Short mmCIF file of C-alpha atoms in Angstrom, two decimals:
data_model
loop_
_atom_site.label_atom_id
_atom_site.label_comp_id
_atom_site.label_asym_id
_atom_site.label_seq_id
_atom_site.Cartn_x
_atom_site.Cartn_y
_atom_site.Cartn_z
CA MET G 289 -29.35 -28.77 -9.74
CA TYR G 290 -26.29 -29.64 -12.29
CA GLU G 291 -23.18 -31.23 -10.69
CA LYS G 292 -20.85 -28.43 -11.35
CA SER G 293 -22.65 -25.35 -12.52
CA LEU G 294 -20.90 -21.95 -12.38
CA LEU G 295 -22.28 -18.53 -11.71
CA ILE G 296 -20.33 -15.69 -12.70
CA LEU G 297 -20.66 -12.33 -11.38
CA ASN G 298 -19.71 -9.31 -13.51
CA GLY G 299 -19.01 -6.46 -10.96
CA SER G 300 -18.26 -4.00 -13.21
CA CYS G 301 -20.37 -1.20 -13.80
CA ARG G 302 -19.77 -1.49 -17.37
CA LYS G 303 -21.10 -4.63 -18.96
CA ASN G 304 -19.03 -5.24 -21.98
CA LYS G 305 -15.59 -4.27 -20.66
CA THR G 306 -12.48 -5.90 -19.24
CA SER G 307 -14.34 -7.82 -16.54
CA TYR G 308 -16.89 -8.86 -18.98
CA ILE G 309 -14.27 -10.54 -21.45
CA PHE G 310 -12.85 -12.21 -18.47
CA ALA G 311 -16.54 -13.54 -17.45
CA LYS G 312 -16.94 -14.68 -20.82
CA THR G 313 -14.24 -16.40 -21.35
CA LEU G 314 -14.02 -18.31 -18.26
CA LYS G 315 -18.20 -19.17 -19.02
CA GLU G 316 -16.78 -20.60 -22.62
CA ARG G 317 -13.98 -22.71 -20.98
CA TRP G 318 -16.25 -23.96 -18.30
CA GLU G 319 -18.82 -25.21 -20.85
CA ASN G 320 -16.06 -26.67 -22.63
CA THR G 321 -15.93 -29.08 -19.68
CA GLY G 322 -19.63 -30.01 -20.06
CA ASN G 323 -21.06 -28.14 -17.65
CA LYS G 324 -23.13 -25.06 -17.26
CA ALA G 325 -22.33 -21.18 -16.89
CA GLU G 326 -24.24 -18.34 -16.47
CA ILE G 327 -23.11 -14.78 -16.42
CA ILE G 328 -24.94 -11.81 -14.38
CA HIS G 329 -24.30 -8.48 -14.32
CA ILE G 330 -24.16 -6.71 -10.71
CA ILE G 331 -25.11 -3.55 -12.16
CA GLU G 332 -28.35 -4.51 -13.26
CA TYR G 333 -29.34 -5.44 -9.94
CA PHE G 334 -28.15 -2.01 -8.08
CA ASP G 335 -29.55 -0.15 -10.98
CA GLY G 336 -33.27 -2.00 -10.24
CA THR G 337 -33.31 -3.02 -13.94
CA LYS G 338 -33.42 -6.46 -12.47
CA ASP G 339 -35.26 -7.88 -9.57
CA LEU G 340 -33.15 -8.79 -6.60
CA ASP G 341 -35.35 -11.27 -5.58
CA SER G 342 -34.97 -13.06 -8.88
CA ILE G 343 -31.44 -13.78 -7.74
CA LYS G 344 -32.63 -16.38 -5.45
CA ASP G 345 -33.37 -19.01 -8.34
CA ILE G 346 -30.02 -17.90 -9.70
CA ILE G 347 -28.05 -19.12 -6.85
CA LYS G 348 -30.21 -22.06 -6.23
CA ARG G 349 -29.19 -23.34 -9.73
CA ASN G 350 -25.29 -22.80 -9.04
CA ASN G 351 -22.87 -24.47 -6.78
CA ILE G 352 -20.02 -22.57 -7.49
CA ILE G 353 -19.67 -18.40 -7.95
CA CYS G 354 -17.37 -16.39 -9.18
CA LEU G 355 -16.91 -12.63 -9.00
CA VAL G 356 -14.83 -10.91 -11.67
CA SER G 357 -14.69 -7.25 -10.95
CA PRO G 358 -12.44 -4.17 -11.62
CA ILE G 359 -10.72 -2.42 -8.93
CA TYR G 360 -12.14 1.12 -8.11
CA VAL G 361 -9.90 2.95 -5.69
CA ASP G 362 -8.04 -0.16 -4.64
CA THR G 363 -10.83 -2.60 -3.83
CA LEU G 364 -14.28 -3.69 -5.00
CA PRO G 365 -16.69 -0.86 -6.66
CA TYR G 366 -19.49 0.68 -4.57
CA PRO G 367 -22.26 -1.26 -6.59
CA THR G 368 -20.27 -4.60 -5.95
CA ILE G 369 -19.99 -4.00 -2.27
CA TRP G 370 -23.55 -3.21 -2.13
CA PHE G 371 -24.64 -6.15 -4.11
CA LEU G 372 -22.35 -8.60 -1.54
CA GLU G 373 -23.91 -6.81 1.44
CA LYS G 374 -27.43 -7.79 -0.15
CA LEU G 375 -26.28 -11.54 -0.41
CA SER G 376 -25.16 -11.53 2.64
CA THR G 377 -28.18 -9.99 4.50
CA GLU G 378 -30.90 -11.32 2.58
CA PHE G 379 -29.70 -14.58 0.75
CA SER G 380 -26.93 -15.96 3.14
CA ASN G 381 -28.78 -19.08 3.56
CA LEU G 382 -28.76 -20.11 -0.11
CA LEU G 383 -25.07 -19.34 -0.11
CA LEU G 384 -24.14 -21.91 2.49
CA TYR G 385 -21.39 -24.50 1.77
CA LYS G 386 -21.16 -23.19 -1.96
CA ARG G 387 -17.71 -22.67 -3.52
CA PHE G 388 -16.54 -18.89 -4.03
CA PHE G 389 -13.45 -17.49 -6.23
CA ALA G 390 -12.86 -14.38 -7.42
CA ILE G 391 -10.75 -12.47 -10.34
CA GLY G 392 -9.75 -8.81 -9.72
CA GLN G 393 -8.53 -6.68 -12.57
CA CYS G 394 -7.11 -3.10 -12.85
CA GLY G 395 -5.19 -1.10 -15.09
CA PHE G 396 -2.15 -0.41 -13.22
CA PRO G 397 0.59 -3.55 -14.05
CA ASP G 398 1.22 -3.99 -10.04
CA VAL G 399 -0.81 -7.21 -9.42
CA SER G 400 -0.29 -6.30 -5.43
CA LEU G 401 -2.84 -3.60 -6.01
CA CYS G 402 -5.46 -6.47 -6.49
CA GLU G 403 -4.70 -7.63 -2.67
CA SER G 404 -7.44 -5.69 -0.66
CA LEU G 405 -9.99 -6.77 -3.34
CA LEU G 406 -9.30 -10.39 -3.21
CA GLY G 407 -8.95 -10.09 0.66
CA SER G 408 -12.38 -8.73 0.83
CA CYS G 409 -13.75 -11.63 -1.46
CA LYS G 410 -12.07 -13.97 0.90
CA CYS G 411 -13.78 -12.28 4.07
CA PHE G 412 -17.32 -12.09 2.25
CA ALA G 413 -16.82 -15.82 1.61
CA GLU G 414 -16.08 -16.11 5.37
CA THR G 415 -19.05 -13.99 6.56
CA VAL G 416 -21.65 -16.23 4.38
CA LYS G 417 -19.96 -19.57 5.08
CA MET G 418 -18.83 -20.27 1.86
CA LYS G 419 -16.08 -22.22 0.74
CA TRP G 420 -13.32 -19.86 -0.65
CA LEU G 421 -11.15 -21.61 -3.31
CA GLY G 422 -8.98 -18.21 -4.01
CA GLY G 423 -8.33 -15.72 -6.07
CA LEU G 424 -6.36 -14.18 -9.12
CA GLY G 425 -5.24 -10.69 -9.93
CA TYR G 426 -4.58 -9.22 -13.02
CA GLY G 427 -2.61 -5.87 -13.57
CA GLY G 428 -3.22 -5.28 -17.63
CA GLY G 429 -6.73 -4.31 -17.54
CA ALA G 430 -5.95 -1.34 -19.74
CA ILE G 431 -4.60 -3.59 -22.46
CA ILE G 432 -7.41 -5.74 -22.80
CA ASP G 433 -10.04 -2.71 -22.87
CA GLY G 434 -13.04 -5.03 -23.73
CA ARG G 435 -10.98 -6.69 -26.35
CA SER G 436 -11.71 -10.29 -26.89
CA MET G 437 -8.86 -13.15 -25.90
CA GLU G 438 -8.56 -14.17 -29.75
CA ASP G 439 -7.99 -10.64 -30.67
CA LEU G 440 -4.97 -10.24 -28.01
CA GLY G 441 -3.04 -12.94 -29.65
CA LYS G 442 -0.19 -14.32 -27.34
CA LYS G 443 -1.56 -12.18 -24.38
CA GLY G 444 -5.02 -13.92 -24.57
CA LYS G 445 -3.60 -16.95 -24.79
CA LYS G 446 -1.68 -17.06 -21.83
CA ILE G 447 -4.66 -15.33 -20.13
CA THR G 448 -6.69 -18.17 -21.31
CA HIS G 449 -4.13 -20.78 -20.10
CA ALA G 450 -4.13 -19.43 -16.75
CA LEU G 451 -7.74 -19.47 -16.24
CA ASP G 452 -8.02 -23.01 -17.63
CA LEU G 453 -5.50 -24.05 -14.96
CA ALA G 454 -7.68 -22.12 -12.35
CA LEU G 455 -10.88 -23.75 -13.43
CA ALA G 456 -9.23 -27.02 -13.52
CA ASP G 457 -8.66 -26.75 -9.83
CA ILE G 458 -11.90 -25.32 -9.31
CA PHE G 459 -13.39 -28.00 -10.96
CA LYS G 460 -11.44 -30.49 -8.53
CA ASP G 461 -12.90 -28.58 -5.43
CA LYS G 462 -9.05 -27.54 -4.75
CA GLU G 463 -8.02 -23.75 -4.07
CA ILE G 464 -6.43 -22.15 -7.12
CA SER G 465 -2.87 -23.18 -7.35
CA SER G 466 0.04 -20.45 -7.70
CA LYS G 467 0.76 -21.17 -11.17
CA PRO G 468 -2.07 -19.24 -12.97
CA GLN G 469 -1.42 -15.97 -10.88
CA GLU G 470 2.37 -16.77 -12.18
CA LEU G 471 0.95 -16.71 -15.68
CA LEU G 472 -1.17 -13.59 -15.32
CA ASN G 473 1.71 -11.40 -13.62
CA ILE G 474 3.18 -8.89 -15.60
CA LYS G 475 6.84 -7.92 -15.48
CA ILE G 476 7.54 -4.45 -16.41
CA PRO G 477 11.14 -3.41 -15.32
CA LYS G 478 11.05 -0.67 -12.79
CA LEU G 479 13.08 1.82 -14.91
CA LEU G 480 10.73 1.43 -17.92
CA LEU G 481 7.88 2.63 -15.89
CA TYR G 482 9.17 6.22 -16.48
CA PRO G 483 9.23 5.81 -20.59
CA LEU G 484 5.41 4.59 -19.68
CA SER G 485 4.40 6.98 -17.97
CA PHE G 486 5.29 9.55 -20.43
CA ILE G 487 3.60 7.62 -23.12
CA LEU G 488 0.53 7.65 -21.22
CA ASN G 489 0.62 11.12 -20.19
CA TYR G 490 1.07 12.32 -23.95
CA ARG G 491 -1.74 10.01 -24.75
CA ALA G 492 -4.06 11.10 -22.39
CA LYS G 493 -2.97 14.91 -23.22
CA LYS G 494 -4.31 14.38 -26.53
CA THR G 495 -7.49 12.37 -25.33
CA GLY G 496 -8.15 15.82 -23.49
CA LYS G 497 -7.73 17.76 -26.69
CA ARG G 498 -9.77 15.91 -28.54
CA TYR G 499 -12.21 16.87 -26.10
CA GLY G 500 -11.38 20.84 -26.50
CA VAL G 501 -9.56 20.16 -22.97
CA SER G 502 -5.93 21.86 -22.77
CA ASP G 503 -5.35 21.51 -19.08
CA LEU G 504 -6.15 18.02 -17.29
CA THR G 505 -4.65 19.41 -13.98
CA ALA G 506 -7.86 21.54 -13.26
CA LYS G 507 -8.37 22.05 -9.50
CA PRO G 508 -12.13 22.76 -9.76
CA TYR G 509 -13.08 22.77 -6.45
CA LEU G 510 -10.35 24.86 -4.54
CA LYS G 511 -11.31 27.70 -2.74
CA MET W 137 -5.51 22.16 10.35
CA LYS W 138 -8.76 21.37 8.69
CA SER W 139 -10.59 17.72 8.52
CA VAL W 140 -12.96 16.35 6.59
CA ILE W 141 -15.03 13.39 8.23
CA LEU W 142 -17.13 10.82 5.97
CA ASP W 143 -18.94 9.03 8.30
CA ALA W 144 -20.40 5.82 7.10
CA MET W 145 -21.80 4.23 10.04
CA GLU W 146 -25.19 2.91 10.18
CA ILE W 147 -25.87 1.95 13.68
CA GLU W 148 -25.67 4.23 17.19
CA ASN W 149 -21.96 4.28 18.24
CA HIS W 150 -19.96 6.95 19.99
CA ILE W 151 -17.31 7.96 17.44
CA GLU W 152 -19.33 10.77 16.06
CA GLY W 153 -19.68 12.67 19.36
CA THR W 154 -16.26 11.92 20.72
CA LEU W 155 -14.81 12.83 17.28
CA LYS W 156 -17.08 16.24 17.23
CA GLU W 157 -15.92 16.81 20.71
CA LEU W 158 -12.02 16.39 20.51
CA LEU W 159 -12.22 18.76 17.05
CA ILE W 160 -14.13 21.50 18.89
CA LYS W 161 -11.87 21.20 22.33
CA LYS W 162 -8.79 21.49 19.79
CA ASN W 163 -10.33 24.72 18.07
CA GLU W 164 -10.08 22.73 14.69
CA SER W 165 -12.26 23.55 11.89
CA PHE W 166 -14.34 20.31 10.30
CA SER W 167 -16.90 19.34 8.17
CA TYR W 168 -18.90 16.12 9.14
CA PHE W 169 -20.72 14.47 6.38
CA LYS W 170 -23.29 11.58 7.02
CA LEU W 171 -22.77 9.49 3.99
CA LYS W 172 -26.27 7.50 4.75
CA ASN W 173 -27.92 10.76 4.49
CA MET W 174 -26.22 11.98 0.90
CA ASN W 175 -27.00 11.52 -2.68
CA ILE W 176 -24.03 9.72 -4.03
CA LEU W 177 -24.20 8.16 -7.37
CA PRO W 178 -21.76 4.95 -8.59
CA CYS W 179 -19.11 6.07 -10.74
CA ARG W 180 -19.97 4.89 -13.79
CA SER W 181 -16.68 4.59 -15.22
CA CYS W 182 -17.17 6.87 -18.08
CA ALA W 183 -13.37 8.80 -17.81
CA SER W 184 -15.32 12.07 -18.28
CA CYS W 185 -13.83 13.74 -15.65
CA CYS W 186 -10.30 12.79 -16.76
CA TYR W 187 -10.96 14.20 -19.91
CA LYS W 188 -14.09 16.36 -20.90
CA THR W 189 -14.62 17.93 -17.49
CA PRO W 190 -11.19 17.45 -15.50
CA GLY W 191 -12.20 16.86 -11.62
CA LYS W 192 -15.71 17.26 -12.06
CA CYS W 193 -18.23 14.41 -12.60
CA VAL W 194 -20.95 14.91 -15.42
CA PHE W 195 -23.68 13.28 -13.04
CA GLN W 196 -25.83 15.37 -10.65
CA ASP W 197 -25.28 14.56 -7.11
CA ASP W 198 -24.08 15.51 -3.67
CA MET W 199 -20.52 14.64 -4.02
CA PRO W 200 -19.26 18.30 -5.24
CA GLU W 201 -20.07 19.39 -1.42
CA ILE W 202 -17.76 16.68 -0.19
CA LEU W 203 -15.08 17.68 -2.78
CA LYS W 204 -15.19 21.32 -1.93
CA ALA W 205 -14.37 20.37 1.80
CA VAL W 206 -11.72 17.62 0.62
CA ALA W 207 -9.96 19.93 -1.56
CA ASN W 208 -9.50 22.53 1.06
CA SER W 209 -8.72 20.31 3.64
CA ASP W 210 -5.48 18.90 5.45
CA ILE W 211 -6.95 15.85 6.85
CA ILE W 212 -9.35 12.85 5.37
CA VAL W 213 -11.09 11.00 7.92
CA LEU W 214 -13.04 7.78 7.12
CA VAL W 215 -15.45 6.25 9.64
CA THR W 216 -16.90 2.64 8.49
CA PRO W 217 -17.94 -0.80 9.94
CA ILE W 218 -15.79 -3.08 8.69
CA ARG W 219 -17.23 -4.89 5.60
CA PHE W 220 -15.82 -7.98 4.45
CA GLY W 221 -12.36 -6.54 5.27
CA GLY W 222 -13.06 -3.19 3.80
CA TYR W 223 -15.34 -0.48 3.66
CA SER W 224 -19.14 -0.52 3.87
CA SER W 225 -21.00 0.25 0.41
CA GLN W 226 -22.20 3.63 2.04
CA LEU W 227 -18.48 4.65 2.42
CA LYS W 228 -17.48 3.35 -0.81
CA LYS W 229 -20.28 5.49 -2.71
CA ALA W 230 -18.03 8.22 -1.67
CA ILE W 231 -14.50 7.07 -2.18
CA ASP W 232 -15.03 5.74 -5.78
CA LYS W 233 -15.81 9.59 -6.07
CA LEU W 234 -12.60 10.47 -4.68
CA CYS W 235 -10.81 9.58 -8.04
CA LEU W 236 -11.84 13.07 -8.62
CA ILE W 237 -9.13 14.71 -6.74
CA GLY W 238 -6.44 12.58 -8.82
CA MET W 239 -5.57 13.54 -12.46
CA PRO W 240 -5.79 11.23 -15.53
CA LEU W 241 -1.60 11.43 -15.41
CA TYR W 242 0.99 9.67 -14.16
CA ILE W 243 3.88 10.04 -12.02
CA VAL W 244 6.39 7.16 -10.89
CA LYS W 245 7.11 7.60 -6.92
CA ASN W 246 9.09 4.71 -5.23
CA SER W 247 8.52 2.34 -8.19
CA HIS W 248 5.13 2.67 -8.26
CA MET W 249 2.94 4.58 -11.10
CA LEU W 250 0.43 6.93 -9.45
CA HIS W 251 -1.76 9.84 -10.48
CA PRO W 252 -0.77 13.21 -9.40
CA MET W 253 -3.13 14.76 -7.21
CA ARG W 254 -5.09 18.00 -7.90
CA TYR W 255 -5.16 19.34 -4.38
CA GLY W 256 -1.82 18.76 -2.88
CA ASN W 257 -0.96 16.82 0.39
CA LYS W 258 -3.21 15.58 2.87
CA SER W 259 -3.43 13.20 5.61
CA LEU W 260 -5.70 10.22 5.83
CA LEU W 261 -7.31 8.41 9.18
CA GLY W 262 -8.85 5.32 8.73
CA ILE W 263 -11.26 4.22 11.58
CA GLY W 264 -13.15 1.09 11.21
CA MET W 265 -15.56 -0.48 13.28
CA ALA W 266 -15.26 -4.37 13.70
CA ASP W 267 -18.17 -6.53 13.89
CA GLY W 268 -17.60 -10.43 14.29
CA ASP W 269 -14.40 -12.60 14.35
CA ILE W 270 -13.99 -12.96 9.99
CA HIS W 271 -10.46 -14.08 9.68
CA GLY W 272 -8.03 -11.19 8.28
CA GLN W 273 -10.54 -8.45 8.28
CA VAL W 274 -8.56 -5.95 10.49
CA GLU W 275 -5.54 -6.73 8.39
CA ASN W 276 -7.24 -6.08 4.94
CA PHE W 277 -9.16 -3.02 6.31
CA GLN W 278 -5.50 -1.68 6.97
CA GLN W 279 -4.21 -2.87 3.94
CA LEU W 280 -7.12 -0.81 2.11
CA VAL W 281 -6.46 2.22 3.76
CA GLY W 282 -2.70 2.21 3.01
CA SER W 283 -3.36 1.16 -0.67
CA ASN W 284 -5.45 4.40 -0.90
CA ALA W 285 -2.73 6.39 1.11
CA LEU W 286 -0.14 5.23 -1.43
CA ASN W 287 -2.29 5.74 -4.51
CA MET W 288 -3.65 9.41 -3.22
CA GLN W 289 0.34 10.37 -1.84
CA LEU W 290 -1.19 10.58 1.91
CA ASN W 291 0.18 10.13 5.37
CA HIS W 292 -2.09 7.65 7.10
CA LYS W 293 -3.20 6.20 10.00
CA THR W 294 -5.48 3.20 10.96
CA LEU W 295 -7.59 2.34 14.09
CA VAL W 296 -10.04 -0.05 14.62
CA PHE W 297 -12.59 -0.61 17.57
CA LYS W 298 -14.87 -3.35 18.28
CA LYS W 299 -18.31 -2.91 18.78
CA ASN W 300 -18.34 -3.56 22.78
CA ASP W 301 -14.91 -1.02 23.33
CA THR W 302 -15.58 1.16 25.79
CA LEU W 303 -16.40 5.29 25.44
CA HIS W 304 -13.14 5.41 27.39
CA LYS W 305 -11.15 3.64 24.97
CA LEU W 306 -12.67 5.18 22.01
CA GLU W 307 -11.65 8.72 23.61
CA THR W 308 -8.57 7.89 24.36
CA GLN W 309 -7.25 6.14 21.48
CA LEU W 310 -8.93 9.02 19.17
CA GLN W 311 -7.05 11.25 21.05
CA ASN W 312 -3.95 10.07 20.59
CA ILE W 313 -4.22 9.02 17.20
CA TYR W 314 -5.55 12.71 16.03
CA GLN W 315 -2.68 13.90 18.14
CA GLU W 316 -0.10 11.40 15.79
CA VAL W 317 -1.78 12.91 12.74
CA PHE W 318 -1.80 16.76 13.41
CA GLN W 319 2.02 16.21 14.10
#
């Protein structure tokens, strides 16, 4: 086993979108320190395109695990919870005393929306007796939308810096400090939420029209 | 008042029997879904339900049955083992698809950006069965139900049982909380 090897679980149903961009950045930054990192996509195990049993060797060769996940209806997506349940019931002996941290990302700027997801990750760590090293929430998932950190300019640099600081804590086996989260917070004045909603609604209606749909408010299941 | 119960319990328990008895006694109509017997596919985040077929998923599964009931209900009841301080995967498979009751539009309410709901105001009751002594799991479960309620703009209550709680305790607490929700 490598001294500090990092396994990154992509908890998204989509393999190349925002969670993957976070995972890819974490992998690159971790490898820059001369250590090993690898990414797996939970959805491949859920869909059965990868054998769940093959996860054993992957867990064995890594001593730190990170989950990067989008928020679906306020917490982890169904396939990700399924995967954590499998880890907990079938492979918990392999996880014992390994390190665990998590990153949750959502499309809404309010980072407090990530709290339930991170709380669940913490409970998972306690359930399988891993050491919880903390979590980060990011509320600008829609801004990234699958673009690389380099393409995001200043925003990308700030996110990368936050991840570097978090990884430095992880490397020292310390819980993630408050600074990375401060850097990831998106501050939108409350008054700006109204024009922002107006713009997003305009865009949504435009997208609907592109598909020939003029009424996005349909109620298909109402009697 | 019409209730929709999404039951994700995997082991023998008294919740189903007690809930049904309570609702029958009150002469309330309800739809009861045992999720472990249902084929519900995961949300692929393809956004088709937002822009191509608003409110409908393009993947064929058993979810429309639940959505019909939810659309025409007043109360949504979630019954789940508390798993890592949240919902079990059995419940989450249905919850992820409840995003279909939201519109891909935005409103601002109490300083929160939210999606308007397609089917109006309802109440949410989250019932969790706690197992073990994982620190913070109950609080996190309550927070999750609260966040769902905030985002779906529902009134909400949560109720947490422990595996070894007596049937009497379960009956009394369910009766009390249902009373509050009906009010």
